[in-house]
Amino acid sequence: MTWPPLRAELQGVEPYGAPQLDVPVCLNVNENPYPPSAKVVADIATAVAEAASSLNRYPDREFTELREGLAAYLNTAGAGVDQGGGITADQVWAANGSNEVMLQLLQAFGGPGRTAVSFAPTYSMYPEYARNAMTGWVAGRRHEDFTFDLDHARDLIAEHRPSVVLLPSPNNPTGTALPHDVIGTLCELVAGIDGVVVIDEAYAEFRREGTPSALALLPEHRNLVVSRTMSKAFALAGARLGYLAAAPEICDALRVVRLPYHLSAVTQATASAALRHADELLGKVALLRAERDRTVDWLRAQGHEVADSDANFCLFGRFSDRHAVWQGLLDHGVLIRETGPDGWLRVSIGTAEEMAAFRDALTEVTR
């Protein structure tokens, strides 16, 4: 007997987590480097103080005001729906970070005897969500350049008949986005086996001009789920608010598995206040896009391979010993992420000053 008596598949497993180190330049977890302004902070503080006056009562279990605010935001061009969208509050669900959104989806539509599928390289937490929801996990592959291999996907879906397909777009860790025809085809393939397709758009606001959002496909596919977060573009990683848009029936299903009153009054107040300042909070997105494009161009000019990125990070390589490069950067006070396929590293996009420090350090390390 081992103690504590963990489930067999959890024994010996290390908990997920990127390094949290005190370094001058932290570019490893795709955070927005620009904090909320004093005006936004003051409005959030006022909203939280108001919520605190009734903390003896449970919060609104249906988080109605927040769902209405999120729906209104998703119907703006900045969110990715250029023609009004028509997304309503009953199509929106929220939880404590998109991590909890994904876990709830797998609890509702996965489970024993069912399978979830993604295509590597993909977000490293997906198999952990599946494991925690006791759902089988199958990882297919992408093309060598990280674009999506639709023929391979057809074969894998036919073989494993997944109840859930999980795909980030832009993809983490590569930054590549999925075209609409791929998403539509996947929805049609999975609809035939009563499955759902989850497009994880955590980095959607950073898309390059002309890269579409899956939100526009919601009216065409009742089995499509589009997940978002306020952690990245909204600069609210510490608030822990993720959300999705889908058919009302999917949102209703998630009510079955959610914990009672899962969104605190403080979380709801914080997110609703932030939405009132969406234009300001998203105001740095254009700067980060431009800095990303400059970083991609510079890395390629230095002879590195770089994946096309629609996110606020870049995957670059290839290194015979990527850990040595990662450590060398850390020794220069720059923390990036050792993730993705072997030989590749990922750098989040920071301020102009932080990216200059990254360039200087990488030049020294790879000299």
mmCIF file of C-alpha atoms in Angstrom:
data_model
loop_
_atom_site.group_PDB
_atom_site.id
_atom_site.type_symbol
_atom_site.label_atom_id
_atom_site.label_comp_id
_atom_site.label_asym_id
_atom_site.label_seq_id
_atom_site.Cartn_x
_atom_site.Cartn_y
_atom_site.Cartn_z
ATOM 1 C CA MET A 1 0.000 0.000 0.000
ATOM 2 C CA THR A 2 1.158 3.528 -0.757
ATOM 3 C CA TRP A 3 0.145 6.601 1.222
ATOM 4 C CA PRO A 4 -1.828 8.619 0.543
ATOM 5 C CA PRO A 5 -4.030 6.184 -1.419
ATOM 6 C CA LEU A 6 -4.010 8.076 -4.742
ATOM 7 C CA ARG A 7 -5.740 6.752 -7.835
ATOM 8 C CA ALA A 8 -3.261 4.544 -9.653
ATOM 9 C CA GLU A 9 -2.942 6.871 -12.653
ATOM 10 C CA LEU A 10 -2.007 9.781 -10.357
ATOM 11 C CA GLN A 11 0.791 8.050 -8.464
ATOM 12 C CA GLY A 12 4.188 9.560 -9.179
ATOM 13 C CA VAL A 13 2.739 12.387 -11.284
ATOM 14 C CA GLU A 14 4.266 15.829 -10.813
ATOM 15 C CA PRO A 15 1.744 18.698 -10.554
ATOM 16 C CA TYR A 16 1.504 21.030 -13.541
ATOM 17 C CA GLY A 17 3.167 24.404 -13.309
ATOM 18 C CA ALA A 18 5.581 26.677 -15.075
ATOM 19 C CA PRO A 19 8.526 27.990 -13.034
ATOM 20 C CA GLN A 20 7.678 31.041 -10.926
ATOM 21 C CA LEU A 21 11.036 32.709 -10.412
ATOM 22 C CA ASP A 22 12.031 36.179 -9.312
ATOM 23 C CA VAL A 23 13.810 37.412 -12.433
ATOM 24 C CA PRO A 24 14.085 40.823 -14.099
ATOM 25 C CA VAL A 25 12.387 39.669 -17.327
ATOM 26 C CA CYS A 26 9.586 37.104 -17.052
ATOM 27 C CA LEU A 27 8.478 35.888 -20.494
ATOM 28 C CA ASN A 28 7.390 32.305 -19.831
ATOM 29 C CA VAL A 29 3.620 32.154 -19.217
ATOM 30 C CA ASN A 30 2.145 34.390 -21.925
ATOM 31 C CA GLU A 31 0.972 37.100 -19.553
ATOM 32 C CA ASN A 32 0.064 40.582 -20.703
ATOM 33 C CA PRO A 33 3.002 42.709 -19.494
ATOM 34 C CA TYR A 34 0.866 45.844 -19.106
ATOM 35 C CA PRO A 35 -1.093 45.988 -15.820
ATOM 36 C CA PRO A 36 -4.534 47.616 -15.541
ATOM 37 C CA SER A 37 -4.450 51.388 -15.212
ATOM 38 C CA ALA A 38 -5.139 53.187 -11.938
ATOM 39 C CA LYS A 39 -8.598 54.079 -13.261
ATOM 40 C CA VAL A 40 -9.454 50.440 -13.973
ATOM 41 C CA VAL A 41 -8.019 49.323 -10.638
ATOM 42 C CA ALA A 42 -10.141 51.915 -8.820
ATOM 43 C CA ASP A 43 -13.322 50.788 -10.598
ATOM 44 C CA ILE A 44 -12.588 47.138 -9.832
ATOM 45 C CA ALA A 45 -11.878 48.022 -6.205
ATOM 46 C CA THR A 46 -15.198 49.876 -5.941
ATOM 47 C CA ALA A 47 -17.070 46.941 -7.472
ATOM 48 C CA VAL A 48 -15.350 44.449 -5.161
ATOM 49 C CA ALA A 49 -16.053 46.629 -2.123
ATOM 50 C CA GLU A 50 -19.728 46.700 -3.048
ATOM 51 C CA ALA A 51 -19.741 42.917 -3.454
ATOM 52 C CA ALA A 52 -17.961 42.546 -0.104
ATOM 53 C CA SER A 53 -20.854 44.212 1.696
ATOM 54 C CA SER A 54 -23.008 41.154 0.992
ATOM 55 C CA LEU A 55 -20.466 38.355 1.243
ATOM 56 C CA ASN A 56 -22.598 36.754 3.922
ATOM 57 C CA ARG A 57 -24.932 35.741 1.073
ATOM 58 C CA TYR A 58 -24.218 33.347 -1.769
ATOM 59 C CA PRO A 59 -23.438 34.961 -5.135
ATOM 60 C CA ASP A 60 -25.738 34.914 -8.141
ATOM 61 C CA ARG A 61 -25.478 31.267 -9.135
ATOM 62 C CA GLU A 62 -26.278 32.126 -12.764
ATOM 63 C CA PHE A 63 -23.877 35.134 -12.852
ATOM 64 C CA THR A 64 -26.457 36.877 -15.020
ATOM 65 C CA GLU A 65 -24.874 40.325 -15.236
ATOM 66 C CA LEU A 66 -21.504 38.853 -16.122
ATOM 67 C CA ARG A 67 -22.946 36.600 -18.839
ATOM 68 C CA GLU A 68 -24.722 39.580 -20.368
ATOM 69 C CA GLY A 69 -21.490 41.586 -20.331
ATOM 70 C CA LEU A 70 -19.490 38.762 -21.894
ATOM 71 C CA ALA A 71 -22.105 38.263 -24.615
ATOM 72 C CA ALA A 72 -22.041 41.986 -25.406
ATOM 73 C CA TYR A 73 -18.248 41.883 -25.687
ATOM 74 C CA LEU A 74 -18.277 38.806 -27.936
ATOM 75 C CA ASN A 75 -20.573 40.660 -30.335
ATOM 76 C CA THR A 76 -17.951 43.352 -30.954
ATOM 77 C CA ALA A 77 -15.527 43.393 -33.860
ATOM 78 C CA GLY A 78 -12.606 43.362 -31.433
ATOM 79 C CA ALA A 79 -13.680 39.967 -30.138
ATOM 80 C CA GLY A 80 -13.758 38.539 -33.630
ATOM 81 C CA VAL A 81 -17.379 38.809 -34.815
ATOM 82 C CA ASP A 82 -17.407 41.485 -37.462
ATOM 83 C CA GLN A 83 -21.114 41.493 -38.265
ATOM 84 C CA GLY A 84 -22.923 41.841 -34.959
ATOM 85 C CA GLY A 85 -22.612 38.201 -33.971
ATOM 86 C CA GLY A 86 -25.946 37.788 -32.266
ATOM 87 C CA ILE A 87 -24.472 35.858 -29.321
ATOM 88 C CA THR A 88 -26.874 35.956 -26.367
ATOM 89 C CA ALA A 89 -26.323 35.538 -22.640
ATOM 90 C CA ASP A 90 -27.836 32.043 -22.655
ATOM 91 C CA GLN A 91 -25.028 31.017 -25.038
ATOM 92 C CA VAL A 92 -22.327 32.074 -22.583
ATOM 93 C CA TRP A 93 -20.809 30.138 -19.697
ATOM 94 C CA ALA A 94 -17.996 31.173 -17.353
ATOM 95 C CA ALA A 95 -15.804 29.577 -14.717
ATOM 96 C CA ASN A 96 -12.626 30.107 -12.721
ATOM 97 C CA GLY A 97 -10.247 30.361 -15.645
ATOM 98 C CA SER A 98 -10.545 28.525 -18.941
ATOM 99 C CA ASN A 99 -8.928 25.604 -17.114
ATOM 100 C CA GLU A 100 -12.162 25.063 -15.201
ATOM 101 C CA VAL A 101 -14.204 25.631 -18.366
ATOM 102 C CA MET A 102 -12.305 22.793 -20.077
ATOM 103 C CA LEU A 103 -12.586 20.504 -17.087
ATOM 104 C CA GLN A 104 -16.350 21.060 -16.908
ATOM 105 C CA LEU A 105 -16.682 20.301 -20.623
ATOM 106 C CA LEU A 106 -14.883 17.002 -20.153
ATOM 107 C CA GLN A 107 -16.891 16.187 -17.041
ATOM 108 C CA ALA A 108 -20.089 16.775 -19.009
ATOM 109 C CA PHE A 109 -19.206 15.235 -22.362
ATOM 110 C CA GLY A 110 -16.313 12.927 -21.527
ATOM 111 C CA GLY A 111 -16.055 10.395 -18.718
ATOM 112 C CA PRO A 112 -15.453 6.639 -18.433
ATOM 113 C CA GLY A 113 -15.775 4.871 -21.765
ATOM 114 C CA ARG A 114 -15.444 8.099 -23.737
ATOM 115 C CA THR A 115 -12.438 9.638 -25.465
ATOM 116 C CA ALA A 116 -11.028 13.122 -26.010
ATOM 117 C CA VAL A 117 -8.726 13.884 -28.930
ATOM 118 C CA SER A 118 -6.267 16.646 -29.790
ATOM 119 C CA PHE A 119 -3.386 16.989 -32.215
ATOM 120 C CA ALA A 120 0.182 17.517 -31.027
ATOM 121 C CA PRO A 121 1.878 19.764 -30.360
ATOM 122 C CA THR A 122 -1.012 21.081 -28.306
ATOM 123 C CA TYR A 123 -1.722 22.579 -24.897
ATOM 124 C CA SER A 124 -0.046 20.399 -22.275
ATOM 125 C CA MET A 125 -2.954 20.618 -19.826
ATOM 126 C CA TYR A 126 -5.475 18.886 -22.111
ATOM 127 C CA PRO A 127 -4.434 15.323 -21.206
ATOM 128 C CA GLU A 128 -4.553 16.303 -17.535
ATOM 129 C CA TYR A 129 -8.124 17.580 -17.888
ATOM 130 C CA ALA A 130 -9.020 14.290 -19.567
ATOM 131 C CA ARG A 131 -7.318 12.252 -16.861
ATOM 132 C CA ASN A 132 -9.051 14.179 -14.088
ATOM 133 C CA ALA A 133 -12.422 13.662 -15.801
ATOM 134 C CA MET A 134 -11.620 9.934 -16.266
ATOM 135 C CA THR A 135 -11.753 10.351 -20.025
ATOM 136 C CA GLY A 136 -9.600 8.441 -22.495
ATOM 137 C CA TRP A 137 -6.957 10.538 -24.215
ATOM 138 C CA VAL A 138 -5.610 10.264 -27.765
ATOM 139 C CA ALA A 139 -3.143 12.711 -29.321
ATOM 140 C CA GLY A 140 -2.819 12.835 -33.079
ATOM 141 C CA ARG A 141 -0.188 14.854 -34.931
ATOM 142 C CA ARG A 142 0.169 17.954 -37.068
ATOM 143 C CA HIS A 143 2.260 18.563 -40.157
ATOM 144 C CA GLU A 144 5.958 19.288 -39.680
ATOM 145 C CA ASP A 145 5.273 23.041 -40.043
ATOM 146 C CA PHE A 146 2.521 22.767 -37.348
ATOM 147 C CA THR A 147 -0.339 23.296 -39.798
ATOM 148 C CA PHE A 148 -3.333 21.014 -39.372
ATOM 149 C CA ASP A 149 -3.373 17.617 -41.087
ATOM 150 C CA LEU A 150 -7.055 17.173 -41.921
ATOM 151 C CA ASP A 151 -6.619 13.779 -43.606
ATOM 152 C CA HIS A 152 -4.907 12.408 -40.508
ATOM 153 C CA ALA A 153 -7.657 13.922 -38.347
ATOM 154 C CA ARG A 154 -10.347 12.163 -40.385
ATOM 155 C CA ASP A 155 -8.632 8.821 -39.860
ATOM 156 C CA LEU A 156 -8.083 9.378 -36.145
ATOM 157 C CA ILE A 157 -11.683 10.468 -35.546
ATOM 158 C CA ALA A 158 -13.009 7.481 -37.498
ATOM 159 C CA GLU A 159 -10.811 5.143 -35.449
ATOM 160 C CA HIS A 160 -11.418 6.527 -31.951
ATOM 161 C CA ARG A 161 -14.873 8.161 -32.292
ATOM 162 C CA PRO A 162 -14.122 10.882 -29.707
ATOM 163 C CA SER A 163 -16.863 12.585 -27.737
ATOM 164 C CA VAL A 164 -14.676 15.700 -27.394
ATOM 165 C CA VAL A 165 -12.133 17.232 -29.785
ATOM 166 C CA LEU A 166 -9.950 19.901 -28.146
ATOM 167 C CA LEU A 167 -8.056 22.336 -30.354
ATOM 168 C CA PRO A 168 -6.418 25.650 -29.414
ATOM 169 C CA SER A 169 -6.559 28.334 -32.085
ATOM 170 C CA PRO A 170 -4.172 30.100 -31.974
ATOM 171 C CA ASN A 171 -2.425 26.915 -30.921
ATOM 172 C CA ASN A 172 -0.385 26.739 -27.754
ATOM 173 C CA PRO A 173 2.613 26.294 -27.921
ATOM 174 C CA THR A 174 3.034 27.023 -31.654
ATOM 175 C CA GLY A 175 0.857 30.143 -32.095
ATOM 176 C CA THR A 176 -0.683 28.860 -35.341
ATOM 177 C CA ALA A 177 -4.396 29.392 -36.018
ATOM 178 C CA LEU A 178 -6.983 27.109 -37.622
ATOM 179 C CA PRO A 179 -8.787 28.130 -40.825
ATOM 180 C CA HIS A 180 -12.590 28.069 -40.874
ATOM 181 C CA ASP A 181 -12.806 25.216 -43.351
ATOM 182 C CA VAL A 182 -10.848 22.929 -41.016
ATOM 183 C CA ILE A 183 -13.045 23.811 -38.030
ATOM 184 C CA GLY A 184 -16.230 23.346 -40.051
ATOM 185 C CA THR A 185 -15.098 19.960 -41.359
ATOM 186 C CA LEU A 186 -14.190 18.792 -37.864
ATOM 187 C CA CYS A 187 -17.609 19.846 -36.560
ATOM 188 C CA GLU A 188 -19.306 17.857 -39.322
ATOM 189 C CA LEU A 189 -17.143 14.781 -38.729
ATOM 190 C CA VAL A 190 -17.733 14.787 -34.974
ATOM 191 C CA ALA A 191 -21.451 15.584 -35.280
ATOM 192 C CA GLY A 192 -21.883 12.188 -36.905
ATOM 193 C CA ILE A 193 -20.701 10.506 -33.705
ATOM 194 C CA ASP A 194 -22.485 12.866 -31.296
ATOM 195 C CA GLY A 195 -19.319 14.660 -30.254
ATOM 196 C CA VAL A 196 -18.406 18.281 -29.573
ATOM 197 C CA VAL A 197 -15.549 20.351 -30.974
ATOM 198 C CA VAL A 198 -13.945 22.792 -28.548
ATOM 199 C CA ILE A 199 -11.902 25.594 -30.111
ATOM 200 C CA ASP A 200 -9.791 27.143 -27.375
ATOM 201 C CA GLU A 201 -9.319 30.810 -28.319
ATOM 202 C CA ALA A 202 -7.402 31.936 -25.247
ATOM 203 C CA TYR A 203 -5.183 34.124 -27.463
ATOM 204 C CA ALA A 204 -7.793 35.122 -30.040
ATOM 205 C CA GLU A 205 -7.513 38.880 -29.521
ATOM 206 C CA PHE A 206 -3.893 38.724 -30.714
ATOM 207 C CA ARG A 207 -4.782 37.288 -34.137
ATOM 208 C CA ARG A 208 -3.180 38.858 -37.176
ATOM 209 C CA GLU A 209 -5.363 40.859 -39.548
ATOM 210 C CA GLY A 210 -7.479 38.493 -41.634
ATOM 211 C CA THR A 211 -7.274 35.527 -39.275
ATOM 212 C CA PRO A 212 -10.897 34.613 -38.421
ATOM 213 C CA SER A 213 -12.412 33.639 -35.079
ATOM 214 C CA ALA A 214 -14.451 30.449 -34.714
ATOM 215 C CA LEU A 215 -17.193 32.557 -33.100
ATOM 216 C CA ALA A 216 -18.539 33.307 -36.573
ATOM 217 C CA LEU A 217 -19.211 29.569 -37.089
ATOM 218 C CA LEU A 218 -21.446 29.115 -34.049
ATOM 219 C CA PRO A 219 -24.725 29.571 -35.965
ATOM 220 C CA GLU A 220 -23.721 26.785 -38.370
ATOM 221 C CA HIS A 221 -22.653 24.099 -35.901
ATOM 222 C CA ARG A 222 -24.581 23.255 -32.752
ATOM 223 C CA ASN A 223 -21.706 21.032 -31.541
ATOM 224 C CA LEU A 224 -19.126 23.857 -31.653
ATOM 225 C CA VAL A 225 -17.800 25.404 -28.434
ATOM 226 C CA VAL A 226 -15.529 28.463 -28.485
ATOM 227 C CA SER A 227 -13.588 29.059 -25.268
ATOM 228 C CA ARG A 228 -12.034 32.394 -24.269
ATOM 229 C CA THR A 229 -10.266 33.880 -21.255
ATOM 230 C CA MET A 230 -9.763 37.275 -19.639
ATOM 231 C CA SER A 231 -6.252 36.260 -18.521
ATOM 232 C CA LYS A 232 -4.359 37.286 -21.651
ATOM 233 C CA ALA A 233 -5.545 40.255 -23.713
ATOM 234 C CA PHE A 234 -7.562 41.659 -20.784
ATOM 235 C CA ALA A 235 -4.491 41.502 -18.485
ATOM 236 C CA LEU A 236 -6.504 39.743 -15.772
ATOM 237 C CA ALA A 237 -4.533 36.535 -15.226
ATOM 238 C CA GLY A 238 -4.869 36.982 -11.476
ATOM 239 C CA ALA A 239 -8.656 37.271 -11.628
ATOM 240 C CA ARG A 240 -9.164 33.719 -12.991
ATOM 241 C CA LEU A 241 -12.076 34.189 -15.367
ATOM 242 C CA GLY A 242 -12.559 31.957 -18.396
ATOM 243 C CA TYR A 243 -15.702 31.637 -20.479
ATOM 244 C CA LEU A 244 -17.186 30.038 -23.570
ATOM 245 C CA ALA A 245 -19.815 30.597 -26.221
ATOM 246 C CA ALA A 246 -21.901 27.687 -27.479
ATOM 247 C CA ALA A 247 -25.460 26.541 -28.085
ATOM 248 C CA PRO A 248 -27.707 27.133 -25.039
ATOM 249 C CA GLU A 249 -28.119 23.360 -24.657
ATOM 250 C CA ILE A 250 -24.384 22.975 -24.080
ATOM 251 C CA CYS A 251 -24.411 25.681 -21.419
ATOM 252 C CA ASP A 252 -27.381 23.962 -19.762
ATOM 253 C CA ALA A 253 -25.426 20.695 -19.673
ATOM 254 C CA LEU A 254 -22.556 22.377 -17.828
ATOM 255 C CA ARG A 255 -24.931 23.369 -15.034
ATOM 256 C CA VAL A 256 -25.161 19.675 -14.176
ATOM 257 C CA VAL A 257 -21.444 19.338 -13.400
ATOM 258 C CA ARG A 258 -20.575 22.778 -12.012
ATOM 259 C CA LEU A 259 -20.010 23.070 -8.294
ATOM 260 C CA PRO A 260 -22.619 25.122 -6.404
ATOM 261 C CA TYR A 261 -21.990 28.884 -6.644
ATOM 262 C CA HIS A 262 -18.719 28.197 -8.448
ATOM 263 C CA LEU A 263 -18.096 31.870 -9.359
ATOM 264 C CA SER A 264 -17.620 34.007 -6.275
ATOM 265 C CA ALA A 265 -19.257 37.416 -5.927
ATOM 266 C CA VAL A 266 -15.763 38.954 -5.944
ATOM 267 C CA THR A 267 -14.840 37.231 -9.209
ATOM 268 C CA GLN A 268 -18.094 38.295 -10.839
ATOM 269 C CA ALA A 269 -17.659 41.895 -9.705
ATOM 270 C CA THR A 270 -14.049 42.026 -10.898
ATOM 271 C CA ALA A 271 -14.818 40.627 -14.347
ATOM 272 C CA SER A 272 -17.911 42.797 -14.863
ATOM 273 C CA ALA A 273 -15.963 45.915 -13.923
ATOM 274 C CA ALA A 274 -13.155 44.967 -16.285
ATOM 275 C CA LEU A 275 -15.605 44.505 -19.152
ATOM 276 C CA ARG A 276 -16.739 48.091 -18.660
ATOM 277 C CA HIS A 277 -13.170 49.078 -19.523
ATOM 278 C CA ALA A 278 -12.668 46.616 -22.391
ATOM 279 C CA ASP A 279 -11.442 49.255 -24.832
ATOM 280 C CA GLU A 280 -8.758 50.460 -22.447
ATOM 281 C CA LEU A 281 -7.670 47.015 -21.274
ATOM 282 C CA LEU A 282 -7.373 45.810 -24.864
ATOM 283 C CA GLY A 283 -5.591 48.987 -25.871
ATOM 284 C CA LYS A 284 -2.138 47.393 -25.629
ATOM 285 C CA VAL A 285 -3.025 44.463 -27.890
ATOM 286 C CA ALA A 286 -1.902 46.310 -31.020
ATOM 287 C CA LEU A 287 1.450 47.083 -29.376
ATOM 288 C CA LEU A 288 1.930 43.428 -28.473
ATOM 289 C CA ARG A 289 1.005 42.278 -31.972
ATOM 290 C CA ALA A 290 3.574 44.646 -33.463
ATOM 291 C CA GLU A 291 6.217 43.555 -30.955
ATOM 292 C CA ARG A 292 5.446 39.909 -31.756
ATOM 293 C CA ASP A 293 5.908 40.502 -35.480
ATOM 294 C CA ARG A 294 9.198 42.322 -34.853
ATOM 295 C CA THR A 295 10.347 39.419 -32.672
ATOM 296 C CA VAL A 296 9.461 36.852 -35.342
ATOM 297 C CA ASP A 297 11.342 38.847 -37.997
ATOM 298 C CA TRP A 298 14.389 39.278 -35.754
ATOM 299 C CA LEU A 299 14.542 35.597 -34.779
ATOM 300 C CA ARG A 300 14.351 34.552 -38.420
ATOM 301 C CA ALA A 301 17.039 37.059 -39.346
ATOM 302 C CA GLN A 302 19.289 35.393 -36.754
ATOM 303 C CA GLY A 303 18.791 32.058 -38.501
ATOM 304 C CA HIS A 304 16.232 30.523 -36.138
ATOM 305 C CA GLU A 305 13.126 28.669 -37.228
ATOM 306 C CA VAL A 306 9.959 30.389 -35.997
ATOM 307 C CA ALA A 307 6.376 29.156 -36.213
ATOM 308 C CA ASP A 308 3.863 31.615 -37.667
ATOM 309 C CA SER A 309 2.164 33.176 -34.656
ATOM 310 C CA ASP A 310 -1.294 34.672 -34.117
ATOM 311 C CA ALA A 311 -0.742 34.731 -30.347
ATOM 312 C CA ASN A 312 1.262 36.793 -27.862
ATOM 313 C CA PHE A 313 4.209 34.405 -27.975
ATOM 314 C CA CYS A 314 6.636 32.834 -30.443
ATOM 315 C CA LEU A 315 7.886 29.249 -30.713
ATOM 316 C CA PHE A 316 11.424 29.191 -32.047
ATOM 317 C CA GLY A 317 14.294 26.753 -32.512
ATOM 318 C CA ARG A 318 15.790 24.438 -33.296
ATOM 319 C CA PHE A 319 18.451 23.792 -30.677
ATOM 320 C CA SER A 320 20.450 20.618 -30.130
ATOM 321 C CA ASP A 321 20.331 21.374 -26.399
ATOM 322 C CA ARG A 322 17.386 23.637 -25.742
ATOM 323 C CA HIS A 323 17.744 23.337 -21.975
ATOM 324 C CA ALA A 324 21.235 24.843 -22.169
ATOM 325 C CA VAL A 325 19.828 27.796 -24.115
ATOM 326 C CA TRP A 326 16.942 28.144 -21.632
ATOM 327 C CA GLN A 327 19.395 28.081 -18.709
ATOM 328 C CA GLY A 328 21.702 30.540 -20.420
ATOM 329 C CA LEU A 329 18.862 33.009 -20.838
ATOM 330 C CA LEU A 330 17.874 32.522 -17.210
ATOM 331 C CA ASP A 331 21.461 33.219 -16.173
ATOM 332 C CA HIS A 332 21.055 36.553 -17.986
ATOM 333 C CA GLY A 333 17.854 37.286 -16.051
ATOM 334 C CA VAL A 334 15.408 36.302 -18.802
ATOM 335 C CA LEU A 335 12.899 33.531 -18.108
ATOM 336 C CA ILE A 336 11.210 31.885 -21.111
ATOM 337 C CA ARG A 337 9.455 28.494 -21.470
ATOM 338 C CA GLU A 338 11.005 25.147 -22.284
ATOM 339 C CA THR A 339 7.964 23.564 -23.920
ATOM 340 C CA GLY A 340 6.703 22.148 -27.180
ATOM 341 C CA PRO A 341 8.557 19.714 -29.461
ATOM 342 C CA ASP A 342 12.118 18.820 -28.598
ATOM 343 C CA GLY A 343 14.542 21.503 -29.707
ATOM 344 C CA TRP A 344 12.050 24.389 -29.512
ATOM 345 C CA LEU A 345 11.569 27.177 -26.975
ATOM 346 C CA ARG A 346 8.675 29.594 -26.448
ATOM 347 C CA VAL A 347 8.980 33.263 -25.536
ATOM 348 C CA SER A 348 6.058 35.422 -24.431
ATOM 349 C CA ILE A 349 5.853 38.919 -25.873
ATOM 350 C CA GLY A 350 6.668 41.557 -23.295
ATOM 351 C CA THR A 351 7.277 45.279 -23.383
ATOM 352 C CA ALA A 352 9.745 46.736 -25.876
ATOM 353 C CA GLU A 353 12.340 46.944 -23.099
ATOM 354 C CA GLU A 354 11.789 43.315 -22.072
ATOM 355 C CA MET A 355 12.078 42.100 -25.659
ATOM 356 C CA ALA A 356 15.302 44.077 -26.096
ATOM 357 C CA ALA A 357 16.676 42.295 -23.018
ATOM 358 C CA PHE A 358 15.596 38.958 -24.531
ATOM 359 C CA ARG A 359 17.332 39.718 -27.839
ATOM 360 C CA ASP A 360 20.532 40.769 -26.087
ATOM 361 C CA ALA A 361 20.537 37.673 -23.893
ATOM 362 C CA LEU A 362 19.799 35.258 -26.750
ATOM 363 C CA THR A 363 22.553 36.829 -28.829
ATOM 364 C CA GLU A 364 25.032 36.265 -25.983
ATOM 365 C CA VAL A 365 23.881 32.706 -25.284
ATOM 366 C CA THR A 366 23.967 31.558 -28.903
ATOM 367 C CA ARG A 367 27.118 33.454 -29.892
#
